[in-house]
Amino acid sequence: MAKPSSAEAKGDQFPVTLSAPAQGFRRSFKNAQEVHNFLSEEVRFWSDLASRADGVAFQSAGKPLLNVSGQQAAHRAFDSTNQQPSAANAAAALRELLDSGSILSAGKQGKLLAKLSEDVPPSTPYVAVGLAAELQPAIVQGIGQARIYTTDFAAAMAGLSAAKGSGAERHQLDSLLAEVSGLKSELEHAKLDFNEWRSSEEARWSNAVAEFAASHAKTTETTSDGIGAFLHKAAEKVDAAVRTSEQRVSEFLRTSTEETEKFKKQVRQNVVNEVPTTFWNAKAEGHRNVAAGAALAFLLVAGIGVYILSTQGVPLVASAFHTIGGDQSESALLALVPLAFITIPALAFAWVLRHISRVLVQNLSLGADARLRGTITSTFRALAADRPMSEAELAIALQALFRPLEAKDHAEISPPNLADLLKLDK
């Protein structure tokens, strides 16, 4: 769970630290000017989004959605710090900005919103309130009909920001967003056309009724009833057309939600399948590094042993022979005594080399096994990517992947020769 957002200052002294883990943002302000510059950037960010919102189909909902997404909060915080530029007031203004669920332009949601406002301008207000609702769900209460559209937009945007999917999947989401915006625009234009037609017809018929009523009062009453019935029927037909359009929009949004859920499920499956391959590759790399270190240690110890025996062994034996034997006649027997000075170190070096070689061989074997398991995992991912796996195929893959190591790989063995090392490293 992400840590809660905060804006804190040490008493009435700078710096003031602003932290919003849910948006991937943290910054420390050393003075009031830095706070002022930051809030100026936030106000400019929302002003740019508001200018793009002027061209969307649902102008009546666009700017209110931006207001609840952070536009009003950014202006309030900016005005508050201008009136009283103290550390405590700056911290309080930034804290109010976070509590309102405002999207920060430098956070990950703000960067995503800026990009989408350039690529798909009609979706800007709805994407903004969807992302804000992800940070502060309570802000969508009371928005009214706009709540119908924010939920699926929030799900689509969350999937698009977290996924590592292909370009085709991203293009599919962009197409869904563009089509939904088109349907909304069509519905809004239908409502506007009906309102204009009804206003013009009411004005025309009102003028006709007024002129006719001056000379024919009784005929006027009958005509008014007919006009009222006509307008009533026309209103019913237009309302039916509007309801049909709303049903189409709702059905399309439901379908887009299902496709978005499938996309999110595929992304999660790809991440789950990628973890075992990464683990076995890292394990093989670790065993390879240990084997390389053991090989270097083996060469170093062997070289030191050969050097010491070749440079110090003969003088040591000669000195020990003269010291112990002197001029005695049994020199052949006395020569065996100084040989102990050579035999014991030689055996010690051999013992050390034996254990180093054992570490080398075991890590080469374990590294080869880890690479094999990583290959099995990659192959299984490739086979399972485009078609479902049967239980028998899954059992074979799991048996190969989780088989126990061979006992001979960890048994007590003699140091390998060059052919064995080359065979294990394949």
Coordinates of C-alpha atoms in Angstrom, one line a residue:
M1 CA 0.0 0.0 0.0
A2 CA 1.4 3.5 -0.9
K3 CA 2.2 5.9 1.8
P4 CA -0.4 8.7 2.3
S5 CA 0.3 12.1 0.7
S6 CA 1.6 14.9 3.0
A7 CA 2.9 18.4 3.0
E8 CA 5.0 19.3 6.1
A9 CA 7.2 22.1 7.4
K10 CA 9.3 22.3 10.6
G11 CA 7.3 24.9 12.5
D12 CA 7.2 28.1 10.5
Q13 CA 10.5 27.5 8.8
F14 CA 11.4 26.3 5.4
P15 CA 12.0 23.8 3.8
V16 CA 8.5 22.5 3.1
T17 CA 8.3 18.9 1.8
L18 CA 5.5 17.9 -0.5
S19 CA 5.1 14.1 -0.9
A20 CA 2.5 12.3 -3.1
P21 CA 3.6 8.6 -3.4
A22 CA 0.4 7.7 -5.3
Q23 CA 1.5 10.1 -8.1
G24 CA 5.2 9.3 -7.9
F25 CA 6.0 12.9 -6.8
R26 CA 8.2 14.3 -4.0
R27 CA 9.8 17.8 -3.8
S28 CA 11.3 20.0 -1.1
F29 CA 10.8 23.8 -1.3
K30 CA 13.6 25.9 0.2
N31 CA 11.7 29.2 0.2
A32 CA 8.4 30.8 -0.6
Q33 CA 9.5 31.7 -4.1
E34 CA 9.9 28.0 -5.0
V35 CA 6.4 27.3 -3.7
H36 CA 5.1 30.2 -5.7
N37 CA 6.8 29.0 -8.9
F38 CA 5.5 25.4 -8.4
L39 CA 1.9 26.6 -8.0
S40 CA 2.2 28.9 -11.0
E41 CA 3.2 25.9 -13.1
E42 CA 0.1 24.0 -11.7
V43 CA -2.2 26.9 -12.6
R44 CA -0.7 27.1 -16.1
F45 CA -1.1 23.4 -16.6
W46 CA -4.8 23.5 -15.8
S47 CA -5.3 26.6 -17.9
D48 CA -3.9 24.7 -20.9
L49 CA -6.2 21.8 -20.2
A50 CA -9.2 24.2 -19.9
S51 CA -8.4 25.8 -23.2
R52 CA -8.4 22.3 -24.9
A53 CA -11.7 21.5 -23.1
D54 CA -13.4 24.4 -25.0
G55 CA -13.5 22.3 -28.1
V56 CA -15.0 19.1 -26.7
A57 CA -18.5 17.9 -27.5
F58 CA -19.8 18.1 -23.9
Q59 CA -18.9 21.7 -23.1
S60 CA -21.5 21.8 -20.4
A61 CA -19.6 19.0 -18.5
G62 CA -16.0 19.6 -19.6
K63 CA -15.0 22.5 -17.4
P64 CA -16.8 21.3 -14.3
L65 CA -15.0 18.0 -14.6
L66 CA -11.7 19.9 -14.8
N67 CA -12.7 21.9 -11.7
V68 CA -13.2 18.8 -9.5
S69 CA -10.0 17.2 -11.0
G70 CA -7.8 19.9 -9.5
Q71 CA -8.2 23.2 -11.4
Q72 CA -10.0 25.1 -8.6
A73 CA -7.7 23.6 -5.9
A74 CA -4.6 24.8 -7.8
H75 CA -6.0 28.3 -8.0
R76 CA -7.0 28.4 -4.3
A77 CA -3.5 27.2 -3.2
F78 CA -1.9 29.8 -5.5
D79 CA -4.0 32.7 -4.1
S80 CA -3.4 31.5 -0.5
T81 CA 0.4 31.5 -0.8
N82 CA 0.3 35.0 -2.4
Q83 CA -1.6 36.5 0.5
Q84 CA 0.6 35.0 3.2
P85 CA 4.0 33.6 2.0
S86 CA 5.0 31.8 5.2
A87 CA 6.2 28.2 5.6
A88 CA 3.2 27.2 7.7
N89 CA 0.7 28.7 5.2
A90 CA 2.6 27.2 2.2
A91 CA 2.4 23.7 3.9
A92 CA -1.3 24.2 4.6
A93 CA -2.0 25.3 1.0
L94 CA -0.1 22.3 -0.4
R95 CA -1.9 20.0 2.0
E96 CA -5.3 21.3 0.9
L97 CA -4.2 20.8 -2.7
L98 CA -3.4 17.1 -2.0
D99 CA -6.6 16.5 0.1
S100 CA -8.8 17.7 -2.8
G101 CA -7.4 14.9 -5.0
S102 CA -5.7 17.4 -7.3
I103 CA -3.6 15.9 -10.1
L104 CA 0.0 17.2 -10.0
S105 CA 1.4 18.1 -13.5
A106 CA 4.8 16.7 -12.6
G107 CA 3.3 13.4 -11.3
K108 CA 2.7 10.3 -13.4
Q109 CA -1.0 11.0 -13.7
G110 CA -0.4 14.5 -14.8
K111 CA 2.1 13.5 -17.4
L112 CA -0.3 10.9 -18.8
L113 CA -3.1 13.5 -18.8
A114 CA -1.0 16.0 -20.7
K115 CA -0.1 13.4 -23.3
L116 CA -3.7 12.3 -23.8
S117 CA -4.9 15.9 -24.0
E118 CA -2.7 16.3 -27.0
D119 CA -3.4 13.0 -28.7
V120 CA -7.2 12.7 -27.9
P121 CA -8.5 16.3 -26.9
P122 CA -12.2 15.3 -26.6
S123 CA -11.4 12.9 -23.8
T124 CA -9.5 15.4 -21.7
P125 CA -12.1 16.3 -19.0
Y126 CA -13.3 12.7 -18.6
V127 CA -9.8 11.3 -18.3
A128 CA -9.0 14.0 -15.8
V129 CA -11.9 13.2 -13.5
G130 CA -11.2 9.5 -13.9
L131 CA -7.6 9.9 -12.8
A132 CA -8.6 12.2 -10.0
A133 CA -11.2 9.7 -8.8
E134 CA -8.5 7.0 -8.7
L135 CA -6.6 9.3 -6.2
Q136 CA -9.7 10.6 -4.3
P137 CA -12.9 8.5 -5.1
A138 CA -15.2 10.9 -3.1
I139 CA -14.8 13.7 -5.8
V140 CA -17.1 11.9 -8.3
Q141 CA -20.1 12.1 -5.9
G142 CA -22.7 14.6 -7.1
I143 CA -21.3 15.0 -10.6
G144 CA -24.5 13.5 -12.0
Q145 CA -24.6 12.0 -15.5
A146 CA -20.9 12.4 -16.0
R147 CA -20.3 9.6 -13.4
I148 CA -21.6 7.2 -16.1
Y149 CA -18.5 7.9 -18.3
T150 CA -15.7 8.4 -15.7
T151 CA -15.5 4.8 -14.4
D152 CA -14.6 3.1 -17.7
F153 CA -12.3 5.9 -18.6
A154 CA -10.4 5.6 -15.3
A155 CA -10.0 1.8 -15.9
A156 CA -8.8 2.3 -19.4
M157 CA -6.3 5.0 -18.3
A158 CA -4.9 2.9 -15.4
G159 CA -4.4 0.0 -17.8
L160 CA -2.7 2.2 -20.4
S161 CA -0.3 3.8 -17.8
A162 CA 0.8 0.5 -16.2
A163 CA 0.9 -1.8 -19.2
K164 CA 3.9 -2.8 -21.2
G165 CA 1.7 -4.0 -24.0
S166 CA 2.3 -3.8 -27.8
G167 CA 1.6 -0.8 -30.0
A168 CA -1.5 -2.6 -31.4
E169 CA -3.0 -2.8 -27.9
R170 CA -2.4 0.9 -27.2
H171 CA -3.9 1.7 -30.6
Q172 CA -7.0 -0.4 -29.7
L173 CA -7.5 1.7 -26.5
D174 CA -7.0 4.9 -28.4
S175 CA -9.6 3.8 -30.9
L176 CA -12.1 3.0 -28.1
L177 CA -11.6 6.4 -26.5
A178 CA -12.1 8.2 -29.9
E179 CA -15.2 6.2 -30.7
V180 CA -16.8 6.9 -27.3
S181 CA -16.1 10.6 -27.7
G182 CA -17.7 10.4 -31.1
L183 CA -20.9 8.9 -29.8
K184 CA -21.1 11.5 -27.0
S185 CA -20.6 14.2 -29.6
E186 CA -23.4 12.7 -31.7
L187 CA -25.8 12.6 -28.7
E188 CA -25.0 16.2 -27.7
H189 CA -25.6 17.5 -31.3
A190 CA -28.9 15.7 -31.5
K191 CA -30.1 17.4 -28.2
L192 CA -28.9 20.8 -29.5
D193 CA -30.7 20.3 -32.8
F194 CA -33.9 19.4 -31.1
N195 CA -33.8 22.3 -28.7
E196 CA -33.2 24.7 -31.6
W197 CA -36.0 23.2 -33.7
R198 CA -38.4 23.2 -30.8
S199 CA -37.6 26.9 -30.0
S200 CA -38.1 28.0 -33.6
E201 CA -41.3 26.0 -34.0
E202 CA -42.8 27.4 -30.8
A203 CA -41.9 30.9 -31.8
R204 CA -43.4 30.4 -35.3
W205 CA -46.6 28.9 -34.0
S206 CA -47.0 31.4 -31.3
N207 CA -46.9 34.2 -33.8
A208 CA -49.4 32.5 -36.0
V209 CA -51.7 31.8 -33.1
A210 CA -51.5 35.5 -32.0
E211 CA -52.5 36.8 -35.5
F212 CA -55.3 34.2 -35.9
A213 CA -56.7 34.9 -32.4
A214 CA -57.3 38.6 -33.3
S215 CA -60.1 37.6 -35.8
H216 CA -61.1 34.1 -35.0
A217 CA -61.2 33.3 -31.3
K218 CA -62.9 30.0 -31.5
T219 CA -60.7 28.8 -34.4
T220 CA -57.7 29.9 -32.3
E221 CA -58.6 27.6 -29.5
T222 CA -59.0 24.6 -31.8
T223 CA -55.7 25.4 -33.6
S224 CA -53.9 25.7 -30.2
D225 CA -55.0 22.3 -29.2
G226 CA -53.7 20.9 -32.5
I227 CA -50.4 22.7 -32.1
G228 CA -50.0 21.4 -28.5
A229 CA -50.8 17.8 -29.6
F230 CA -48.3 18.1 -32.5
L231 CA -45.6 19.5 -30.3
H232 CA -46.3 16.7 -27.7
K233 CA -45.9 14.0 -30.3
A234 CA -42.8 15.6 -31.7
A235 CA -41.3 15.8 -28.2
E236 CA -42.1 12.1 -27.6
K237 CA -40.4 11.1 -30.8
V238 CA -37.3 13.1 -30.1
D239 CA -37.1 11.8 -26.5
A240 CA -37.3 8.3 -27.9
A241 CA -34.5 9.0 -30.3
V242 CA -32.4 10.4 -27.4
R243 CA -33.1 7.4 -25.2
T244 CA -32.0 5.1 -28.1
S245 CA -28.8 7.0 -28.5
E246 CA -28.1 6.8 -24.7
Q247 CA -28.7 3.1 -24.8
R248 CA -26.2 2.7 -27.7
V249 CA -23.6 4.7 -25.7
S250 CA -24.2 2.6 -22.6
E251 CA -23.9 -0.6 -24.5
F252 CA -20.7 0.5 -26.2
L253 CA -19.2 1.6 -22.8
R254 CA -20.1 -1.8 -21.4
T255 CA -18.3 -3.6 -24.3
S256 CA -15.3 -1.3 -24.0
T257 CA -15.1 -2.1 -20.3
E258 CA -15.0 -5.9 -21.0
E259 CA -12.3 -5.4 -23.6
T260 CA -10.3 -3.3 -21.2
E261 CA -10.6 -6.0 -18.5
K262 CA -9.3 -8.6 -21.0
F263 CA -6.4 -6.3 -21.9
K264 CA -5.5 -5.8 -18.2
K265 CA -5.8 -9.6 -17.6
Q266 CA -3.4 -10.2 -20.5
V267 CA -0.9 -7.7 -19.1
R268 CA -1.0 -9.3 -15.7
Q269 CA -0.5 -12.8 -17.3
N270 CA 2.6 -11.5 -19.2
V271 CA 4.1 -10.1 -16.0
V272 CA 3.5 -13.4 -14.2
N273 CA 5.1 -15.5 -17.0
E274 CA 8.1 -13.2 -17.2
V275 CA 9.1 -13.5 -13.5
P276 CA 10.3 -17.2 -13.6
T277 CA 12.4 -16.6 -16.8
T278 CA 14.1 -13.6 -15.1
F279 CA 14.7 -15.6 -11.9
W280 CA 16.3 -18.5 -13.6
N281 CA 18.5 -16.3 -15.8
A282 CA 19.6 -14.3 -12.8
K283 CA 20.3 -17.6 -10.9
A284 CA 22.4 -18.9 -13.8
E285 CA 24.4 -15.7 -13.9
G286 CA 25.1 -15.9 -10.2
H287 CA 26.4 -19.5 -10.5
R288 CA 28.5 -18.4 -13.4
N289 CA 30.1 -15.6 -11.4
V290 CA 30.8 -18.0 -8.4
A291 CA 32.4 -20.5 -10.8
A292 CA 34.5 -17.8 -12.3
G293 CA 35.7 -16.7 -8.8
A294 CA 36.4 -20.3 -7.9
A295 CA 38.5 -20.8 -11.1
L296 CA 40.5 -17.7 -10.3
A297 CA 41.0 -18.8 -6.7
F298 CA 42.1 -22.3 -8.0
L299 CA 44.7 -20.8 -10.4
L300 CA 45.9 -18.3 -7.7
V301 CA 46.4 -21.0 -5.0
A302 CA 48.0 -23.4 -7.5
G303 CA 50.4 -20.7 -8.8
I304 CA 51.4 -19.7 -5.2
G305 CA 52.0 -23.3 -4.3
V306 CA 54.1 -24.0 -7.3
Y307 CA 56.1 -20.8 -6.8
I308 CA 56.8 -21.5 -3.1
L309 CA 57.8 -25.1 -3.7
S310 CA 60.0 -24.2 -6.7
T311 CA 61.8 -21.3 -5.0
Q312 CA 61.9 -22.3 -1.4
G313 CA 61.6 -26.1 -1.4
V314 CA 65.1 -27.1 -2.5
P315 CA 67.0 -24.7 -0.2
L316 CA 64.7 -25.6 2.7
V317 CA 65.4 -29.4 2.3
A318 CA 69.1 -28.8 1.9
S319 CA 69.3 -26.6 5.0
A320 CA 67.2 -29.1 7.0
F321 CA 69.4 -32.0 5.9
H322 CA 72.7 -30.3 7.0
T323 CA 71.2 -29.1 10.2
I324 CA 69.7 -32.5 11.2
G325 CA 72.1 -35.0 9.6
G326 CA 75.4 -33.1 9.7
D327 CA 78.3 -35.5 8.9
Q328 CA 76.5 -38.7 9.9
S329 CA 76.8 -41.7 7.6
E330 CA 73.1 -42.6 7.5
S331 CA 72.4 -39.6 5.2
A332 CA 69.8 -41.5 3.2
L333 CA 67.6 -41.9 6.2
L334 CA 68.2 -38.4 7.5
A335 CA 67.1 -37.0 4.1
L336 CA 63.6 -38.3 4.8
V337 CA 63.2 -36.0 7.8
P338 CA 63.4 -32.6 5.9
L339 CA 61.1 -34.0 3.2
A340 CA 58.3 -33.5 5.8
F341 CA 58.8 -29.7 5.4
I342 CA 57.8 -30.2 1.7
T343 CA 55.2 -32.9 2.1
I344 CA 52.9 -31.3 4.6
P345 CA 52.6 -27.9 2.7
A346 CA 52.1 -29.8 -0.5
L347 CA 49.2 -31.9 1.0
A348 CA 47.7 -28.7 2.4
F349 CA 47.7 -27.0 -1.0
A350 CA 46.2 -30.2 -2.5
W351 CA 43.4 -30.2 0.1
V352 CA 42.6 -26.5 -0.6
L353 CA 42.7 -27.1 -4.4
R354 CA 40.4 -30.1 -4.0
H355 CA 37.7 -28.0 -2.3
I356 CA 38.0 -25.1 -4.7
S357 CA 37.6 -27.4 -7.6
R358 CA 34.5 -28.9 -6.0
V359 CA 32.9 -25.4 -5.7
L360 CA 33.8 -24.7 -9.3
V361 CA 32.3 -27.9 -10.6
Q362 CA 29.1 -27.6 -8.6
N363 CA 28.4 -24.0 -9.7
L364 CA 29.1 -24.9 -13.3
S365 CA 26.6 -27.7 -13.0
L366 CA 24.0 -25.5 -11.2
G367 CA 24.4 -22.7 -13.7
A368 CA 23.8 -25.1 -16.6
D369 CA 20.7 -26.5 -14.8
A370 CA 19.4 -22.9 -14.2
R371 CA 19.9 -22.0 -17.9
L372 CA 18.0 -25.2 -18.9
R373 CA 15.1 -24.3 -16.6
G374 CA 15.0 -20.8 -18.0
T375 CA 14.9 -22.2 -21.5
I376 CA 12.0 -24.5 -20.5
T377 CA 10.1 -21.5 -19.0
S378 CA 10.7 -19.4 -22.2
T379 CA 9.5 -22.3 -24.4
F380 CA 6.4 -22.8 -22.2
R381 CA 5.6 -19.0 -22.5
A382 CA 5.9 -19.2 -26.3
L383 CA 3.7 -22.3 -26.6
A384 CA 1.0 -20.9 -24.2
A385 CA 0.9 -17.4 -25.7
D386 CA -1.5 -18.2 -28.6
R387 CA -3.5 -21.2 -27.4
P388 CA -4.7 -22.8 -24.2
M389 CA -2.6 -25.6 -22.7
S390 CA -4.1 -29.0 -21.8
E391 CA -3.6 -30.5 -18.4
A392 CA -1.3 -33.2 -19.8
E393 CA 0.9 -30.6 -21.6
L394 CA 1.0 -28.4 -18.4
A395 CA 2.0 -31.5 -16.3
I396 CA 4.9 -32.3 -18.7
A397 CA 6.1 -28.6 -18.5
L398 CA 5.9 -28.5 -14.7
Q399 CA 7.6 -31.8 -14.3
A400 CA 10.5 -30.7 -16.5
L401 CA 10.7 -27.3 -14.7
F402 CA 10.5 -28.5 -11.1
R403 CA 12.4 -31.8 -11.4
P404 CA 15.0 -32.5 -8.7
L405 CA 18.7 -32.1 -9.3
E406 CA 20.7 -35.2 -10.2
A407 CA 22.5 -36.6 -7.1
K408 CA 25.8 -36.9 -9.0
D409 CA 25.9 -33.1 -9.4
H410 CA 26.4 -32.7 -5.6
A411 CA 28.2 -35.9 -4.8
E412 CA 31.8 -36.1 -3.7
I413 CA 33.8 -36.2 -7.0
S414 CA 37.4 -35.8 -8.0
P415 CA 38.6 -32.6 -9.7
P416 CA 37.3 -32.6 -13.3
N417 CA 39.5 -32.6 -16.4
L418 CA 39.3 -30.1 -19.2
A419 CA 36.8 -32.2 -21.2
D420 CA 34.4 -32.4 -18.2
L421 CA 34.5 -28.6 -17.7
L422 CA 33.8 -27.9 -21.4
K423 CA 30.9 -30.4 -21.3
L424 CA 29.3 -28.8 -18.2
D425 CA 29.6 -25.3 -19.6
K426 CA 27.6 -26.1 -22.8

